[in-house]
Amino acid sequence: MRGWGAGIVLGTLVVLPLAALRSMGAPWSAFGWGILSWMIGVFVKFLLMIPLDTVGTRLLSPGANAALSGILSAVTELGAAAWLLRRIPLTLPNVLAFGVGIGAFEVFFTLLMGWVEGLENPALPRPGLSFVDGFFLAERTLALIGHTASRVLIAVALAHSSLPAAFLAILLFSLIDGTAGYGILRQWDWEDPGLMTRFLLFVAAVVLVEAAAAWGYGRTLPGR
């Protein structure tokens, strides 16, 4: 994927989903509210993670610290989504656009951060956008599906006061982010292809459950 990798990622995970949802009638505002919810959630999470990073690492085991960070991620990002989803009609195309907006924006953000890091440190083994490979595409694809599925579950929870949908969204979101946080605390070698394969298989299993739940619950939203 060298050279063409960024274009493949942008086309597959940004252009195609946005074009498909626009053809289904989703307004640009739905994408925008999703992106704004991600920004707010990440900012609040950053503030809450400061004491956890400075004090929690000394008082808690890596497992407990990772579990707490995963829950914080879920509560802040999904909480922001629940707040801003009220700004749009909770139809299926709108909610899908809300979640896809988050996943697509994360693609841009991740590519930009990687490119800037390469400019600031040309001695990196993978400067520029050369980090865009099969693993990156797989990880971003799973993230896009997961973001979209979790927001569908939150929308169903809002539309139908469904506690099971909200619980599933928070649990599965926490599981993925908490596991990633545990790997960071344990200083896993993210450049190891074997470790990345196992981690992505784990994420794929969780996202599959998340997507299946969103598919089942999402049929109750209008606009199918």
mmCIF file of C-alpha atoms in Angstrom, residues 30-140:
data_model
loop_
_atom_site.group_PDB
_atom_site.id
_atom_site.type_symbol
_atom_site.label_atom_id
_atom_site.label_comp_id
_atom_site.label_asym_id
_atom_site.label_seq_id
_atom_site.Cartn_x
_atom_site.Cartn_y
_atom_site.Cartn_z
ATOM 1 C CA ALA A 30 -25.501 15.123 10.886
ATOM 2 C CA PHE A 31 -21.852 14.505 9.988
ATOM 3 C CA GLY A 32 -20.910 17.804 11.599
ATOM 4 C CA TRP A 33 -22.691 17.100 14.888
ATOM 5 C CA GLY A 34 -20.926 13.750 15.063
ATOM 6 C CA ILE A 35 -17.519 15.339 14.584
ATOM 7 C CA LEU A 36 -18.297 18.014 17.189
ATOM 8 C CA SER A 37 -19.383 15.353 19.687
ATOM 9 C CA TRP A 38 -16.055 13.555 19.189
ATOM 10 C CA MET A 39 -14.102 16.776 19.769
ATOM 11 C CA ILE A 40 -16.016 17.558 22.948
ATOM 12 C CA GLY A 41 -15.763 13.999 24.226
ATOM 13 C CA VAL A 42 -12.021 13.774 23.580
ATOM 14 C CA PHE A 43 -11.412 17.154 25.245
ATOM 15 C CA VAL A 44 -13.366 16.223 28.376
ATOM 16 C CA LYS A 45 -11.653 12.825 28.446
ATOM 17 C CA PHE A 46 -8.264 14.553 28.226
ATOM 18 C CA LEU A 47 -9.100 16.681 31.269
ATOM 19 C CA LEU A 48 -10.309 13.691 33.282
ATOM 20 C CA MET A 49 -7.316 11.583 32.293
ATOM 21 C CA ILE A 50 -4.830 14.067 33.785
ATOM 22 C CA PRO A 51 -5.372 12.942 37.421
ATOM 23 C CA LEU A 52 -5.622 9.313 36.319
ATOM 24 C CA ASP A 53 -2.285 9.516 34.517
ATOM 25 C CA THR A 54 -0.534 11.343 37.346
ATOM 26 C CA VAL A 55 -2.044 9.664 40.406
ATOM 27 C CA GLY A 56 -3.850 6.570 39.185
ATOM 28 C CA THR A 57 -0.727 4.951 37.783
ATOM 29 C CA ARG A 58 0.769 4.990 41.282
ATOM 30 C CA LEU A 59 -2.344 3.845 43.163
ATOM 31 C CA LEU A 60 -3.911 1.385 40.737
ATOM 32 C CA SER A 61 -2.750 -1.749 39.018
ATOM 33 C CA PRO A 62 -2.335 -1.545 35.229
ATOM 34 C CA GLY A 63 -5.524 -3.583 34.792
ATOM 35 C CA ALA A 64 -7.606 -1.326 37.043
ATOM 36 C CA ASN A 65 -6.100 1.788 35.495
ATOM 37 C CA ALA A 66 -6.873 0.541 31.981
ATOM 38 C CA ALA A 67 -10.421 -0.428 32.940
ATOM 39 C CA LEU A 68 -11.051 3.013 34.412
ATOM 40 C CA SER A 69 -9.593 4.740 31.355
ATOM 41 C CA GLY A 70 -11.803 2.633 29.101
ATOM 42 C CA ILE A 71 -14.897 3.576 31.075
ATOM 43 C CA LEU A 72 -13.897 7.247 30.979
ATOM 44 C CA SER A 73 -13.506 7.042 27.206
ATOM 45 C CA ALA A 74 -16.929 5.475 26.807
ATOM 46 C CA VAL A 75 -18.725 7.850 29.167
ATOM 47 C CA THR A 76 -17.172 11.021 27.742
ATOM 48 C CA GLU A 77 -17.388 10.208 24.010
ATOM 49 C CA LEU A 78 -20.768 8.483 24.143
ATOM 50 C CA GLY A 79 -22.078 11.050 26.612
ATOM 51 C CA ALA A 80 -21.178 13.838 24.190
ATOM 52 C CA ALA A 81 -22.858 11.841 21.421
ATOM 53 C CA ALA A 82 -26.032 11.447 23.491
ATOM 54 C CA TRP A 83 -26.108 15.192 24.092
ATOM 55 C CA LEU A 84 -25.661 16.199 20.438
ATOM 56 C CA LEU A 85 -27.730 13.430 18.867
ATOM 57 C CA ARG A 86 -30.723 15.312 20.239
ATOM 58 C CA ARG A 87 -29.954 18.023 17.687
ATOM 59 C CA ILE A 88 -30.960 15.849 14.725
ATOM 60 C CA PRO A 89 -34.001 13.716 13.894
ATOM 61 C CA LEU A 90 -33.153 10.193 15.021
ATOM 62 C CA THR A 91 -33.603 8.502 11.662
ATOM 63 C CA LEU A 92 -31.279 5.681 10.681
ATOM 64 C CA PRO A 93 -29.504 7.616 7.865
ATOM 65 C CA ASN A 94 -28.948 10.583 10.180
ATOM 66 C CA VAL A 95 -27.561 8.458 12.996
ATOM 67 C CA LEU A 96 -25.324 6.514 10.612
ATOM 68 C CA ALA A 97 -24.021 9.830 9.261
ATOM 69 C CA PHE A 98 -23.374 11.003 12.827
ATOM 70 C CA GLY A 99 -21.192 7.958 13.508
ATOM 71 C CA VAL A 100 -19.517 7.879 10.093
ATOM 72 C CA GLY A 101 -18.621 11.556 10.513
ATOM 73 C CA ILE A 102 -16.642 10.614 13.613
ATOM 74 C CA GLY A 103 -14.856 7.703 11.971
ATOM 75 C CA ALA A 104 -14.075 9.684 8.807
ATOM 76 C CA PHE A 105 -12.766 12.644 10.781
ATOM 77 C CA GLU A 106 -10.549 10.331 12.830
ATOM 78 C CA VAL A 107 -9.031 9.074 9.566
ATOM 79 C CA PHE A 108 -8.099 12.626 8.574
ATOM 80 C CA PHE A 109 -6.864 13.406 12.088
ATOM 81 C CA THR A 110 -4.708 10.270 12.305
ATOM 82 C CA LEU A 111 -3.195 10.806 8.862
ATOM 83 C CA LEU A 112 -2.464 14.445 9.697
ATOM 84 C CA MET A 113 -0.835 13.617 13.038
ATOM 85 C CA GLY A 114 1.306 10.909 11.452
ATOM 86 C CA TRP A 115 2.390 13.229 8.671
ATOM 87 C CA VAL A 116 3.264 16.036 11.108
ATOM 88 C CA GLU A 117 5.210 13.610 13.307
ATOM 89 C CA GLY A 118 7.182 12.511 10.259
ATOM 90 C CA LEU A 119 8.015 16.115 9.399
ATOM 91 C CA GLU A 120 9.156 16.869 12.949
ATOM 92 C CA ASN A 121 11.238 13.712 13.210
ATOM 93 C CA PRO A 122 12.547 12.558 9.833
ATOM 94 C CA ALA A 123 14.686 9.968 11.608
ATOM 95 C CA LEU A 124 11.572 7.884 12.288
ATOM 96 C CA PRO A 125 11.725 4.448 10.646
ATOM 97 C CA ARG A 126 8.440 5.213 8.834
ATOM 98 C CA PRO A 127 8.371 8.944 7.994
ATOM 99 C CA GLY A 128 5.639 10.798 6.158
ATOM 100 C CA LEU A 129 2.584 8.690 5.325
ATOM 101 C CA SER A 130 4.542 5.472 4.956
ATOM 102 C CA PHE A 131 2.856 4.187 8.134
ATOM 103 C CA VAL A 132 -0.321 3.703 6.077
ATOM 104 C CA ASP A 133 -0.373 -0.042 5.474
ATOM 105 C CA GLY A 134 -2.758 -2.978 5.721
ATOM 106 C CA PHE A 135 -2.802 -2.849 9.510
ATOM 107 C CA PHE A 136 -3.687 0.852 9.424
ATOM 108 C CA LEU A 137 -6.523 0.269 6.973
ATOM 109 C CA ALA A 138 -7.868 -2.627 9.062
ATOM 110 C CA GLU A 139 -7.667 -0.648 12.301
ATOM 111 C CA ARG A 140 -9.353 2.414 10.820
#
